[in-house]
Coordinates of C-alpha atoms in Angstrom, one line a residue:
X1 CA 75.3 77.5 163.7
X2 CA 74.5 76.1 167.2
X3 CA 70.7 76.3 168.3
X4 CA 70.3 79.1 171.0
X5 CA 69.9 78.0 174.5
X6 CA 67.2 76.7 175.9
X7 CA 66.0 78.3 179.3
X8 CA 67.1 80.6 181.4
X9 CA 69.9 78.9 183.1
X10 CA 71.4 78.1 179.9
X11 CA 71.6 81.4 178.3
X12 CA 73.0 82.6 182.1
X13 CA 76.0 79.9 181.6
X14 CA 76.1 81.2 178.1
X15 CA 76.3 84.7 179.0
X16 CA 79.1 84.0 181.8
X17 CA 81.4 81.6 179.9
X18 CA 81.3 85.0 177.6
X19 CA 81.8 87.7 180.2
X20 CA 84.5 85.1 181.4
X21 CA 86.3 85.7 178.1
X22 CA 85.8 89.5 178.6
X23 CA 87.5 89.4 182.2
X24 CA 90.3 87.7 180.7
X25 CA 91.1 90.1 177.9
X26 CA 90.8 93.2 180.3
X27 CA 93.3 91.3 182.7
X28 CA 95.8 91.0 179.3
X29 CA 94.8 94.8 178.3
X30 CA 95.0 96.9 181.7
X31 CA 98.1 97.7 182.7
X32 CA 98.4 96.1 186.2
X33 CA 101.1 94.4 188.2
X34 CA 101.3 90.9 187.2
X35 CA 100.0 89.8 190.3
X36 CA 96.9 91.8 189.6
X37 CA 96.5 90.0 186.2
X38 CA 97.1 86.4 187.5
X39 CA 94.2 87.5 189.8
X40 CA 91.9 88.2 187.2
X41 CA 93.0 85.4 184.8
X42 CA 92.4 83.2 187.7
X43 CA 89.1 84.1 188.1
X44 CA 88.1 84.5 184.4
X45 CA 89.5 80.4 184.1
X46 CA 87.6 79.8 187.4
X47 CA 84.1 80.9 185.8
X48 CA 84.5 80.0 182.1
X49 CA 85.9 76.6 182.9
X50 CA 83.6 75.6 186.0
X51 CA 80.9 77.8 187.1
X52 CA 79.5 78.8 184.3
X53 CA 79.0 75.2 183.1
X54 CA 77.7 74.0 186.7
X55 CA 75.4 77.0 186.8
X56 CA 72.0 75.6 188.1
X57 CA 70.5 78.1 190.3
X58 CA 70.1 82.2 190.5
X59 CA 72.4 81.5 193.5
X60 CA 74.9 80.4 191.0
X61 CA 74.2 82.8 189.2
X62 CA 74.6 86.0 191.4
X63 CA 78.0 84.4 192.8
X64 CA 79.4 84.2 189.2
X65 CA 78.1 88.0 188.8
X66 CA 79.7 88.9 192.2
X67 CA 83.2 87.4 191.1
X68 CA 83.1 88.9 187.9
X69 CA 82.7 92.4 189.5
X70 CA 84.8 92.2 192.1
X71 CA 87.4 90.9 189.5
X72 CA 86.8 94.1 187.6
X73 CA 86.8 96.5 190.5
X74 CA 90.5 95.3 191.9
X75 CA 91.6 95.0 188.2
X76 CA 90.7 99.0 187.8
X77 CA 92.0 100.0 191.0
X78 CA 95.4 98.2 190.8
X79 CA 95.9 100.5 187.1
X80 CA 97.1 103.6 186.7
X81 CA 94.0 105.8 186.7
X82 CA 95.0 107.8 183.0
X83 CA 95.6 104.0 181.7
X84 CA 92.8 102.3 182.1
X85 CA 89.8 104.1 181.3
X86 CA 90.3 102.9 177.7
X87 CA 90.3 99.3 178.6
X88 CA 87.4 99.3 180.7
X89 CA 85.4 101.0 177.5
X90 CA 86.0 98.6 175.4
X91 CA 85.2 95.7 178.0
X92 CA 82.0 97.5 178.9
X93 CA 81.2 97.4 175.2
X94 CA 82.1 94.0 174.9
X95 CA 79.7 93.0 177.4
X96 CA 76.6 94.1 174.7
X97 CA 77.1 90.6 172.4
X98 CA 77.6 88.4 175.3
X99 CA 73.6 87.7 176.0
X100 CA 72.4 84.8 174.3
X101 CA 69.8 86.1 171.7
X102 CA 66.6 85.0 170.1
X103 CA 63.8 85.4 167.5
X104 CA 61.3 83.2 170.1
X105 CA 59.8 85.8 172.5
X106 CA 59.6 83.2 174.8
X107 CA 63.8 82.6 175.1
X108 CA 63.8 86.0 174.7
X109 CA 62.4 87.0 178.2
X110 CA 64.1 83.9 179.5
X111 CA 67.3 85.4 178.6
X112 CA 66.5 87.8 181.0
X113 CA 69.6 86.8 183.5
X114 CA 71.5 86.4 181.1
X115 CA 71.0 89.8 180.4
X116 CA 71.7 90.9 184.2
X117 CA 74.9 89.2 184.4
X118 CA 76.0 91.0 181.5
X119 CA 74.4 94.4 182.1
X120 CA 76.0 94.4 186.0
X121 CA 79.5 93.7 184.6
X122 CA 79.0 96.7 182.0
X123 CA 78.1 98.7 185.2
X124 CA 81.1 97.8 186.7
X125 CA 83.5 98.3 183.9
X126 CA 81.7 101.8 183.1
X127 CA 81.5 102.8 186.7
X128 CA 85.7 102.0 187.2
X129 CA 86.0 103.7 183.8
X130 CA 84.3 107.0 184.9
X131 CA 86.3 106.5 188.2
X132 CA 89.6 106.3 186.5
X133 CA 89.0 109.4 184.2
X134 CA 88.0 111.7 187.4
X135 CA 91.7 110.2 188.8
X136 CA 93.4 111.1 185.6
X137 CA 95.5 114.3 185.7
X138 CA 94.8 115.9 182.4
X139 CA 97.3 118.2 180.9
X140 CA 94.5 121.0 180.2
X141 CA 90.9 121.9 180.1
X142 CA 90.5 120.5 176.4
X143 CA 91.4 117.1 177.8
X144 CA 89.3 117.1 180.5
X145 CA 86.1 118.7 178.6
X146 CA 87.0 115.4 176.2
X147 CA 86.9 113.1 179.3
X148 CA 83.8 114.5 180.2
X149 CA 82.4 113.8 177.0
X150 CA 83.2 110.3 176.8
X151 CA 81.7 109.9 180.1
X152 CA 78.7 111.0 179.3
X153 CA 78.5 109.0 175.7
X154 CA 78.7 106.1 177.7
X155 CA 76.4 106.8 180.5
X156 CA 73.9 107.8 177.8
X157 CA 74.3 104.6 176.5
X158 CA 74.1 102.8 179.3
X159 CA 71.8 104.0 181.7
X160 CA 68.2 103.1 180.2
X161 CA 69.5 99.0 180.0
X162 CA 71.1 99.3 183.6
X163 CA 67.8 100.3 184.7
X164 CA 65.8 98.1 182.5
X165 CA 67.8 94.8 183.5
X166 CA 69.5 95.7 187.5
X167 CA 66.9 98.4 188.8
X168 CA 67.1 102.4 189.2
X169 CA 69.4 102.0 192.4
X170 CA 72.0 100.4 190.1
X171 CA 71.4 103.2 187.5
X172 CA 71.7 105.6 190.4
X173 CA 75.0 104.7 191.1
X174 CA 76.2 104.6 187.9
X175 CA 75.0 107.8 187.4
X176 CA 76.7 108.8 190.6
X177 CA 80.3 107.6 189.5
X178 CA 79.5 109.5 186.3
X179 CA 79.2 112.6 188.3
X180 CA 82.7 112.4 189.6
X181 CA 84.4 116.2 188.6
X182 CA 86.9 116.3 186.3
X183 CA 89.3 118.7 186.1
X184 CA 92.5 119.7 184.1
X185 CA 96.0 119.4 186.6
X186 CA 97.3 122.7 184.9
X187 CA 95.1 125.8 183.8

């Protein structure tokens, strides 16, 4: 078993050579034009294979957060809305083991960007996710009231450690894209 990292710079390179590998799979999962995937690929390889490693500052460190959620966001937005909610879900979830962890209190607070960088691209696959469902055209009201239910599984989830690790104006918006109305296309 390798030994945990050992400050907080190294579990942030940890953590993003990890959410790199998430980026990645949701560019192979979503269905997006192949353009669209190259895109994400390309910037999953871009942070996995050199800024994650070179990551030496919190500068570093919010540019690598920055890509990975602008990745996400044009990822989600190039998919059909009733496709991809289901993708982002499982990245978002994905997102939960990619934070180095430890039994020493100390690493343990010094994992705290790791954290961030991990919590902020949960945030953005949740808050594309919630997006997508209010841009789905469900076929009645039992689909929708399920929608609505998933949404609000995973904001439950979600909010409290978006708060804890990115502040209550992040949990605001999430909250916010959460709030989107849903509605069946057909009565």
């Amino acid at each position: 078993m390798a030994s945990p990292p050992s400050s907080a710079v190294a579990g942030a390179s940890v953590a993003a050579t990890a959410l790199a590998d998430v980026l990645a799979g949701l560019s192979r999962t979503l269905p997006v034009p192949a353009e669209s995937a190259r895109a994400g690929l390309s910037t999953a390889r871009r942070i996995g294979l050199i800024w994650a490693p070179r990551l030496l500052t919190l500068r570093d460190a919010a540019q690598i957060g920055a890509a990975l959620v602008s990745a996400t966001q044009a990822l989600a937005r190039d998919a059909a809305p009733g496709d991809a909610a289901a993708s982002l879900y499982a990245a978002a979830l994905a997102t939960r083991s990619c934070a180095p962890s430890s039994a020493s209190p100390a690493l343990t607070r010094a994992y705290g960007l790791a954290r961030a960088l991990c919590v902020s691209l949960e945030a953005a696959c949740l808050g594309e996710a919630f997006l997508a469902e209010a841009r789905s055209d469900f076929g009645d009201r039992q689909a929708a009231s399920a929608a609505r239910d998933r949404i609000t599984a995973a904001l439950d989830a979600a909010v409290d450690r978006v708060a804890a690790a990115l502040g209550q104006p992040a949990a605001f918006l999430l909250t916010s894209a959460a709030g989107h109305p849903i509605s069946p296309t057909t009565g």
